[in-house]
PDB file of C-alpha atoms in Angstrom:
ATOM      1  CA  UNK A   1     -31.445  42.784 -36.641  1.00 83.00           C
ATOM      2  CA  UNK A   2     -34.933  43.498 -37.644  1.00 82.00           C
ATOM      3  CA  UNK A   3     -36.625  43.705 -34.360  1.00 80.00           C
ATOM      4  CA  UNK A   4     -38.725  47.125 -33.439  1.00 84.00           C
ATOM      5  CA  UNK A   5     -36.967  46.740 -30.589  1.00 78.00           C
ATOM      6  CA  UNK A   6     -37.783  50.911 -29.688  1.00 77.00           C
ATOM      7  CA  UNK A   7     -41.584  49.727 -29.893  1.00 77.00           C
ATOM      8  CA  UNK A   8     -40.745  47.048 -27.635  1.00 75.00           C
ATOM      9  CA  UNK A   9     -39.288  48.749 -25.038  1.00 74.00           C
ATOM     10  CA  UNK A  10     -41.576  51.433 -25.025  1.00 76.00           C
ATOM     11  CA  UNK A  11     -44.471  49.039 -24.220  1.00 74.00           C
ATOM     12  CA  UNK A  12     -42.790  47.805 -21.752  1.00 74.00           C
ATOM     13  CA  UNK A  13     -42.198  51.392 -20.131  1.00 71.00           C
ATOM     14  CA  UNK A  14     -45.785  52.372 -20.302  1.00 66.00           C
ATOM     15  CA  UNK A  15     -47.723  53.031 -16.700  1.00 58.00           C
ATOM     16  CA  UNK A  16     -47.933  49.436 -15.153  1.00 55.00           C
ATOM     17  CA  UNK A  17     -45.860  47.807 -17.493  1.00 55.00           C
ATOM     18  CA  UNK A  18     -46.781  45.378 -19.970  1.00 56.00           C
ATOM     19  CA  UNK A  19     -50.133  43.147 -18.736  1.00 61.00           C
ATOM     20  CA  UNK A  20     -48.255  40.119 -20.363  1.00 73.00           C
ATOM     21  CA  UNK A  21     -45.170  40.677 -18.374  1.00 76.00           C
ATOM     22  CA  UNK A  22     -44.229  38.490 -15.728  1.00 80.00           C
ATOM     23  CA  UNK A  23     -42.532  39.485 -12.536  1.00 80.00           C
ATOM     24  CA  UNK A  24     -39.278  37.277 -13.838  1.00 83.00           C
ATOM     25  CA  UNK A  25     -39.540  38.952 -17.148  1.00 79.00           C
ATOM     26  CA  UNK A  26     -40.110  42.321 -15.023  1.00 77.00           C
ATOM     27  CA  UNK A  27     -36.603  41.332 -12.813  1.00 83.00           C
ATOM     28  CA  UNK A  28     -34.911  40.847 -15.752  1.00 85.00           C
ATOM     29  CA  UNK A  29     -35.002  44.209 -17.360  1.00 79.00           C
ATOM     30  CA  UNK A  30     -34.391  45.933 -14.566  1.00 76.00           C
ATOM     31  CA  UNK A  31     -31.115  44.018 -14.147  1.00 84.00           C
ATOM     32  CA  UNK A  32     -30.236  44.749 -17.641  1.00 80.00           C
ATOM     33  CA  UNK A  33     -27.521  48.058 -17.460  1.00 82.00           C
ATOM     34  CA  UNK A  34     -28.681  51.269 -17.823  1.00 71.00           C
ATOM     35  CA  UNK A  35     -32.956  49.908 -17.976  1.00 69.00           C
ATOM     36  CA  UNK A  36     -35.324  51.838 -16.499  1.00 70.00           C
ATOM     37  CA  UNK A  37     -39.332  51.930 -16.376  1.00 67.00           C
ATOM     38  CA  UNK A  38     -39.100  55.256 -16.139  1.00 68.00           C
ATOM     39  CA  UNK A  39     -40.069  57.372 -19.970  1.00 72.00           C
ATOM     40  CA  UNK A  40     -36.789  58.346 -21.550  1.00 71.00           C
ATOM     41  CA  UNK A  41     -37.837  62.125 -20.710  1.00 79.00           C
ATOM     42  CA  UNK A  42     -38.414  60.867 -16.566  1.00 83.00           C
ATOM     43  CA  UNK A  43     -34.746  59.255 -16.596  1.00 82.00           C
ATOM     44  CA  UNK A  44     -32.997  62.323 -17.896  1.00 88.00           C
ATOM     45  CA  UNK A  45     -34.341  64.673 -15.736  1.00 92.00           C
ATOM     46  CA  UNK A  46     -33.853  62.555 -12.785  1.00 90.00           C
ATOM     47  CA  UNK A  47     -30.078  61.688 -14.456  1.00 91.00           C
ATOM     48  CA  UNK A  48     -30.213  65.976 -14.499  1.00 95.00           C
ATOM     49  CA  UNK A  49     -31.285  66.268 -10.769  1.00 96.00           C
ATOM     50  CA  UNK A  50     -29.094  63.791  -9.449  1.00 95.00           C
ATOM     51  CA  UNK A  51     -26.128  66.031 -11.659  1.00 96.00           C
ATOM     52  CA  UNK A  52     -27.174  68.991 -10.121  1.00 97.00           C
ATOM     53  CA  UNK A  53     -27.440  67.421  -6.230  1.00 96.00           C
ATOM     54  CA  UNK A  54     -24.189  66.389  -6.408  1.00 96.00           C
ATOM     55  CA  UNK A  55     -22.601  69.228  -7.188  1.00 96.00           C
ATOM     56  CA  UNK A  56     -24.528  71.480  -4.408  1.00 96.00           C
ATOM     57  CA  UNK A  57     -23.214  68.882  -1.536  1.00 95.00           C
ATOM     58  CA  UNK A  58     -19.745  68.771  -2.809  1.00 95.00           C
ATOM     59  CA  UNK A  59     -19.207  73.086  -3.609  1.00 93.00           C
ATOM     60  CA  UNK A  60     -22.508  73.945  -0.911  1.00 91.00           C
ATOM     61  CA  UNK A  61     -23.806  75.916  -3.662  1.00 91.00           C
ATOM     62  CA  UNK A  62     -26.292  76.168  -6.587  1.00 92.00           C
ATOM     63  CA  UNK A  63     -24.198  79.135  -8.109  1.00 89.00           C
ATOM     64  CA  UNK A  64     -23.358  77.234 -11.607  1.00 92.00           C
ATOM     65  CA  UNK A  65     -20.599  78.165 -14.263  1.00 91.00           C
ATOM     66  CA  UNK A  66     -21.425  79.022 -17.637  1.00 92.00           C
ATOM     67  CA  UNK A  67     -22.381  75.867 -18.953  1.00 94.00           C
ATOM     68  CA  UNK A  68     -21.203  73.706 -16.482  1.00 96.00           C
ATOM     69  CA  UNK A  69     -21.065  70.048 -16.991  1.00 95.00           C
ATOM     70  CA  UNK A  70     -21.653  67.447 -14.322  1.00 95.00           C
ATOM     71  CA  UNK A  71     -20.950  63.735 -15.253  1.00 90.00           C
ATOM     72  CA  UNK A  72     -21.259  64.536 -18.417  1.00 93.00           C
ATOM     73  CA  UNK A  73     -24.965  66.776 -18.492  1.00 94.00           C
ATOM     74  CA  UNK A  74     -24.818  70.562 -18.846  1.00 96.00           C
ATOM     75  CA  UNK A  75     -26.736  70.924 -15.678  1.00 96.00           C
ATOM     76  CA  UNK A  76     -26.728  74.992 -16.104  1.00 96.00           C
ATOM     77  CA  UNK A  77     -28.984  74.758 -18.850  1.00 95.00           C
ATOM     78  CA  UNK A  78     -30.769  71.949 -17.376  1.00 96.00           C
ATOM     79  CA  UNK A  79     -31.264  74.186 -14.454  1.00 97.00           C
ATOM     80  CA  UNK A  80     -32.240  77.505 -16.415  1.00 96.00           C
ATOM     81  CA  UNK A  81     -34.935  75.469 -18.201  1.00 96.00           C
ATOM     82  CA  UNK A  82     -36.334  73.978 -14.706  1.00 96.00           C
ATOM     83  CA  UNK A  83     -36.502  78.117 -13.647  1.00 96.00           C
ATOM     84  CA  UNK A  84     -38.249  78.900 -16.833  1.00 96.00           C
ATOM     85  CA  UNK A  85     -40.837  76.291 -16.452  1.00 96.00           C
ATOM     86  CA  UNK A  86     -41.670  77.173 -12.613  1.00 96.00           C
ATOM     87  CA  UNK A  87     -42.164  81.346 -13.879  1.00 96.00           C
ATOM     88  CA  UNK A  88     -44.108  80.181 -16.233  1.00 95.00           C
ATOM     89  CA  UNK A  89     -46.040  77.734 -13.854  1.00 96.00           C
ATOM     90  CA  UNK A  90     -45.517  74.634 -15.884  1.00 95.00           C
ATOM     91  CA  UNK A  91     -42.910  72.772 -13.701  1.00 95.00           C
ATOM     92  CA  UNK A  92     -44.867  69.712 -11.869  1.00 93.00           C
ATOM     93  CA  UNK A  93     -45.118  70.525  -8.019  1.00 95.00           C
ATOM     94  CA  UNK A  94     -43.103  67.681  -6.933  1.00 94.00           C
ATOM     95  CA  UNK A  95     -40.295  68.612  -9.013  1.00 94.00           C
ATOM     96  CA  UNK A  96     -40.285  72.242  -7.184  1.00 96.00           C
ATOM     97  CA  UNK A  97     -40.266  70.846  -3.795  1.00 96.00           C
ATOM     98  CA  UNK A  98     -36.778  68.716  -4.715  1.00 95.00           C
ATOM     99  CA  UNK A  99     -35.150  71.429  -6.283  1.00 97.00           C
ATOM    100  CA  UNK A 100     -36.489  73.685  -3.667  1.00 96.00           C
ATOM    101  CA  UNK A 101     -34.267  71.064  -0.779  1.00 96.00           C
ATOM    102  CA  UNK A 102     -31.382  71.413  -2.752  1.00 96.00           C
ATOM    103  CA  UNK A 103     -28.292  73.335  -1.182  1.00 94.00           C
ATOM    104  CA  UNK A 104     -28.676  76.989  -2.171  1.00 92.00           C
ATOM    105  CA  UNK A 105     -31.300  76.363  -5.059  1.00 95.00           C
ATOM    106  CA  UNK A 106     -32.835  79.568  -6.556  1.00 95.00           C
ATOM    107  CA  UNK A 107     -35.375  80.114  -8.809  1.00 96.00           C
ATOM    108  CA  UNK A 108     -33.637  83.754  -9.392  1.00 94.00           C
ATOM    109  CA  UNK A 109     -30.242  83.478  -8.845  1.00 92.00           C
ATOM    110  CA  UNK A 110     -29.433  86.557 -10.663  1.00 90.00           C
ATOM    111  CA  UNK A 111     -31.257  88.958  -7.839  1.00 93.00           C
ATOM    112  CA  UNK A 112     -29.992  86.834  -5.065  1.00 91.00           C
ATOM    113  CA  UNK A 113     -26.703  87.254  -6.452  1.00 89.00           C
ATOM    114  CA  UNK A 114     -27.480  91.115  -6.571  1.00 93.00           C
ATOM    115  CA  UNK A 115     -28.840  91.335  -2.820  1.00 93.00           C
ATOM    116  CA  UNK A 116     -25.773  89.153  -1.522  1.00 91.00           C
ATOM    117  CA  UNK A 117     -23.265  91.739  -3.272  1.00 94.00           C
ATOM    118  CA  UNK A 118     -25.258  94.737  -2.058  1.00 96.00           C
ATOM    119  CA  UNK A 119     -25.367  93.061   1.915  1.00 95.00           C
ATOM    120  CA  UNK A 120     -22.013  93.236   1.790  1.00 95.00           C
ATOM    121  CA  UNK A 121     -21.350  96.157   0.700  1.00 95.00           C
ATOM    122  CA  UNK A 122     -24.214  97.908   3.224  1.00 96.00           C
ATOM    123  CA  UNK A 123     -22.414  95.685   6.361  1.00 95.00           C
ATOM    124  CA  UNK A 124     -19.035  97.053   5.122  1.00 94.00           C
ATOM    125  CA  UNK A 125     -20.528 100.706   5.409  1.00 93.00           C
ATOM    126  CA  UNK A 126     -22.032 100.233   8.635  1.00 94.00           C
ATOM    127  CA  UNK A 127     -18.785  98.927  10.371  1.00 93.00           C
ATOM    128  CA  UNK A 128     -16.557 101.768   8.510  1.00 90.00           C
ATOM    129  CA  UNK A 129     -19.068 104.578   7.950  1.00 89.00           C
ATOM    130  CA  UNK A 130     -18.879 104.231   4.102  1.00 88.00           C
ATOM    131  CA  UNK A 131     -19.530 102.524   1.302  1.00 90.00           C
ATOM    132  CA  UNK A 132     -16.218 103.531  -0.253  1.00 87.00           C
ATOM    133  CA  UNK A 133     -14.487 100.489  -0.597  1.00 88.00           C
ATOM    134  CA  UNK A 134     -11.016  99.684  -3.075  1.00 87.00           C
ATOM    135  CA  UNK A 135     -11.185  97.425  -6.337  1.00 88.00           C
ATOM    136  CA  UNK A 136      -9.862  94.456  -4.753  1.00 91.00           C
ATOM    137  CA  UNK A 137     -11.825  94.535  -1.252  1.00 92.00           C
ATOM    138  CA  UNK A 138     -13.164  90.636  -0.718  1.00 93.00           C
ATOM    139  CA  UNK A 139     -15.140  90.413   2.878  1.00 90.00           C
ATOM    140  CA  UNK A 140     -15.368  86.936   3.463  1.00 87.00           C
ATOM    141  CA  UNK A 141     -14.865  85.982   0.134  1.00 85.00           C
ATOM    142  CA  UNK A 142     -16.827  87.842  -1.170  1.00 87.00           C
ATOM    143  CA  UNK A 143     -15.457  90.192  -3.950  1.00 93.00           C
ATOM    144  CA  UNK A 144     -17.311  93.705  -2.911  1.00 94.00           C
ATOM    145  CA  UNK A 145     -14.903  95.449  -4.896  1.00 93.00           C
ATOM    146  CA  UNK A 146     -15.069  94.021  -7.826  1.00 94.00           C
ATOM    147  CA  UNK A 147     -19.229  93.951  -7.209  1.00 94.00           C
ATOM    148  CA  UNK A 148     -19.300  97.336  -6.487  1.00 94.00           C
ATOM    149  CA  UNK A 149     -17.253  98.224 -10.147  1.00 92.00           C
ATOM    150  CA  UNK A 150     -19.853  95.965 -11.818  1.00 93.00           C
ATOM    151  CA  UNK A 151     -22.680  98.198 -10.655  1.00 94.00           C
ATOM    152  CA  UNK A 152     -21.173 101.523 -11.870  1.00 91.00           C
ATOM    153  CA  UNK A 153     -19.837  99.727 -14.704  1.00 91.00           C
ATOM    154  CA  UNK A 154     -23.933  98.923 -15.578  1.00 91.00           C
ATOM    155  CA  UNK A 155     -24.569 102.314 -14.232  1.00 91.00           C
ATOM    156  CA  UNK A 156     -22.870 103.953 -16.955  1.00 88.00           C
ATOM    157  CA  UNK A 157     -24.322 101.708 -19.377  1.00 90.00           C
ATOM    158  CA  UNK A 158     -27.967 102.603 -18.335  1.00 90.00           C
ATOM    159  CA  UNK A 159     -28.733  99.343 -17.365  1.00 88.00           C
ATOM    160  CA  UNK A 160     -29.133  99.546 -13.138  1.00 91.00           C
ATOM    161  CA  UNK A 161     -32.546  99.259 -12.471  1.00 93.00           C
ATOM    162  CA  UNK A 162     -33.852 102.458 -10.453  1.00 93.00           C
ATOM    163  CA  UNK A 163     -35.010 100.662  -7.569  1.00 94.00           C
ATOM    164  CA  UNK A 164     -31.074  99.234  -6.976  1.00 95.00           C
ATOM    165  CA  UNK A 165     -29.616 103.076  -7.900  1.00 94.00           C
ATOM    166  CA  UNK A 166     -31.826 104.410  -5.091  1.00 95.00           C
ATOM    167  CA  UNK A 167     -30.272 101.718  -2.573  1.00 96.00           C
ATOM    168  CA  UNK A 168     -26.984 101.851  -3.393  1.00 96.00           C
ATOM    169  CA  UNK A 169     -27.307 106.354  -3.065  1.00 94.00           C
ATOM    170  CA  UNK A 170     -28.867 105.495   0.080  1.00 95.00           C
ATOM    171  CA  UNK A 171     -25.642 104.188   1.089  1.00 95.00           C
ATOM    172  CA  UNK A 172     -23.458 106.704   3.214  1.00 92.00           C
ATOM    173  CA  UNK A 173     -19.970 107.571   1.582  1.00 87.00           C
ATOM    174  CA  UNK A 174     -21.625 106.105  -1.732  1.00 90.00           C
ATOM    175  CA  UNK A 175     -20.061 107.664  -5.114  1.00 87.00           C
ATOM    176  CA  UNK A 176     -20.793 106.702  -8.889  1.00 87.00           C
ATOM    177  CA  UNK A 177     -16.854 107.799  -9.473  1.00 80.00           C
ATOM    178  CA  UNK A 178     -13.959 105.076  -8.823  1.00 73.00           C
ATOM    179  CA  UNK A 179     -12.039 108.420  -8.338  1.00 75.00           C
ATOM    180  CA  UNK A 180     -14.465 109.777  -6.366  1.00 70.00           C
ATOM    181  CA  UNK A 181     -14.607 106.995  -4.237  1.00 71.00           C
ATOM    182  CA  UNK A 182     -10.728 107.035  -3.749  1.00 75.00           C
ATOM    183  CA  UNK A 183     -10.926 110.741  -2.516  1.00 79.00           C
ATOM    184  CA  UNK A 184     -13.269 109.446  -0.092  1.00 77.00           C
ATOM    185  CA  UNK A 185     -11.212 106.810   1.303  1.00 73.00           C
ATOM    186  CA  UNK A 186      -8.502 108.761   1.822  1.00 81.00           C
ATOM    187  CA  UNK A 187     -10.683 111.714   3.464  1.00 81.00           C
ATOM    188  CA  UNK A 188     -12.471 108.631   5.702  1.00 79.00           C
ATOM    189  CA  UNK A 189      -8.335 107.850   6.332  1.00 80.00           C
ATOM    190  CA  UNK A 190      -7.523 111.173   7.614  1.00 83.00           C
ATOM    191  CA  UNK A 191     -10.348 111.610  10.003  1.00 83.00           C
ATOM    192  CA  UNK A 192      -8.949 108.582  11.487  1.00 81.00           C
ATOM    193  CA  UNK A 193      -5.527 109.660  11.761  1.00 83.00           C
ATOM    194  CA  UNK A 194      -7.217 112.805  13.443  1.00 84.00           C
ATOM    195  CA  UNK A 195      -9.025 110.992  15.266  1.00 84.00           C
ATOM    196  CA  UNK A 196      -6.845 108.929  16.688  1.00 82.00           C
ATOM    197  CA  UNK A 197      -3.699 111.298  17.240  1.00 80.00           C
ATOM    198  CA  UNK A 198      -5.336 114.295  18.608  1.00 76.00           C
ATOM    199  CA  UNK A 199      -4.097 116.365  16.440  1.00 67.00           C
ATOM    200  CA  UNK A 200      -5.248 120.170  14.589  1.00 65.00           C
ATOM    201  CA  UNK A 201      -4.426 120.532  10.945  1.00 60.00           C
ATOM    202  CA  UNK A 202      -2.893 123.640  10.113  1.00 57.00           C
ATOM    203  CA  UNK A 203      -3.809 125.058   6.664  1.00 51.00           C
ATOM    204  CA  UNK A 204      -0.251 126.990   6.631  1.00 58.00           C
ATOM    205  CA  UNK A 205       1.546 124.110   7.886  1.00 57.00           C
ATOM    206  CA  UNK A 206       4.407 124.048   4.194  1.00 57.00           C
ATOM    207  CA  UNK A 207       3.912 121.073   2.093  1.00 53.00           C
ATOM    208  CA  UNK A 208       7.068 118.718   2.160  1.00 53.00           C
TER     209      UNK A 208
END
């Protein structure tokens, strides 16, 4: 209707507040819906932090879908841009001790991703003797299987990092093959029939 009224509430949002403004005039606009003192770019990233809290406490995790929406903000790319800002040491220092007390934050969730998948796998070869594991093993929910695929899958496509290669070779029983790794399960399934029945094999014994 004519009034700057963007102007106005700017002024009115600057550090302090207006000098003019009352304290009535100051209780007012904060009971109007939606006000804030806070600069349109201070709401939305607390509106964004807030978004992103409440999801940790209700799934215990930071681990976000592909842009994931929470009450209506895509707090995945909310939360990639917050990352990209700390690498590049731009984030404000308060801001990176909040997100730092957030359930499960990360500022690389990609590598801790990698290191839980390869944890697994390395407990699961400790407690069997190998890291020869089928497509559809899950260890505490976990899916090492399917983990395990993804890393020969990127294998093959040149794009494992050496240092991971050299951990995952480290690993006893550890094959690049999914064939390869079946032979070893089932060789790892004999011994333990052996093992456990006492028996001898007998090369001439006839095949059924």
């Amino acid at each position: 209707n004519g009034f700057p009224l963007g102007s106005w509430v700017r002024s009115h949002r600057r550090s302090g507040g207006r000098r003019t403004m009352t304290e009535d005039q100051r209780a007012r606009l904060a009971a109007v819906p939606g006000w804030t003192f806070m600069p349109p770019t201070e709401a939305a990233w607390e509106a964004s932090f807030a978004a992103l809290q409440a999801f940790a406490e209700r799934e215990g995790h930071c681990r976000l879908p592909t842009q994931h929406r929470e009450n209506g903000i895509n707090i995945d790319s909310w939360a990639m841009r917050q990352r990209t800002l700390f690498h590049s040491a731009k984030l404000k220092a308060d801001r990176v001790q909040r997100l730092e007390a957030v359930t499960g934050w990360s500022w690389r969730p990609m590598e801790d991703a990698w290191e839980a998948g390869f944890l697994a796998l390395a407990a699961h070869a400790e407690a069997t003797g190998s890291a020869a594991v089928r497509r559809d093993l899950v260890i505490d929910g976990y899916p090492v299987g399917a983990w395990v695929g993804e890393q020969r899958a990127r294998h093959r496509a040149g794009g494992l990092p050496k240092d991971r290669l050299q951990r995952l070779q480290e690993l006893p029983g550890w094959v690049w093959s999914r064939h390869a790794d079946s032979w070893e399960r089932y060789f790892a399934a004999l011994l333990a029939f052996v093992a456990r029945e006492g028996m001898e094999i007998r090369l001439d014994d006839p095949v059924p």
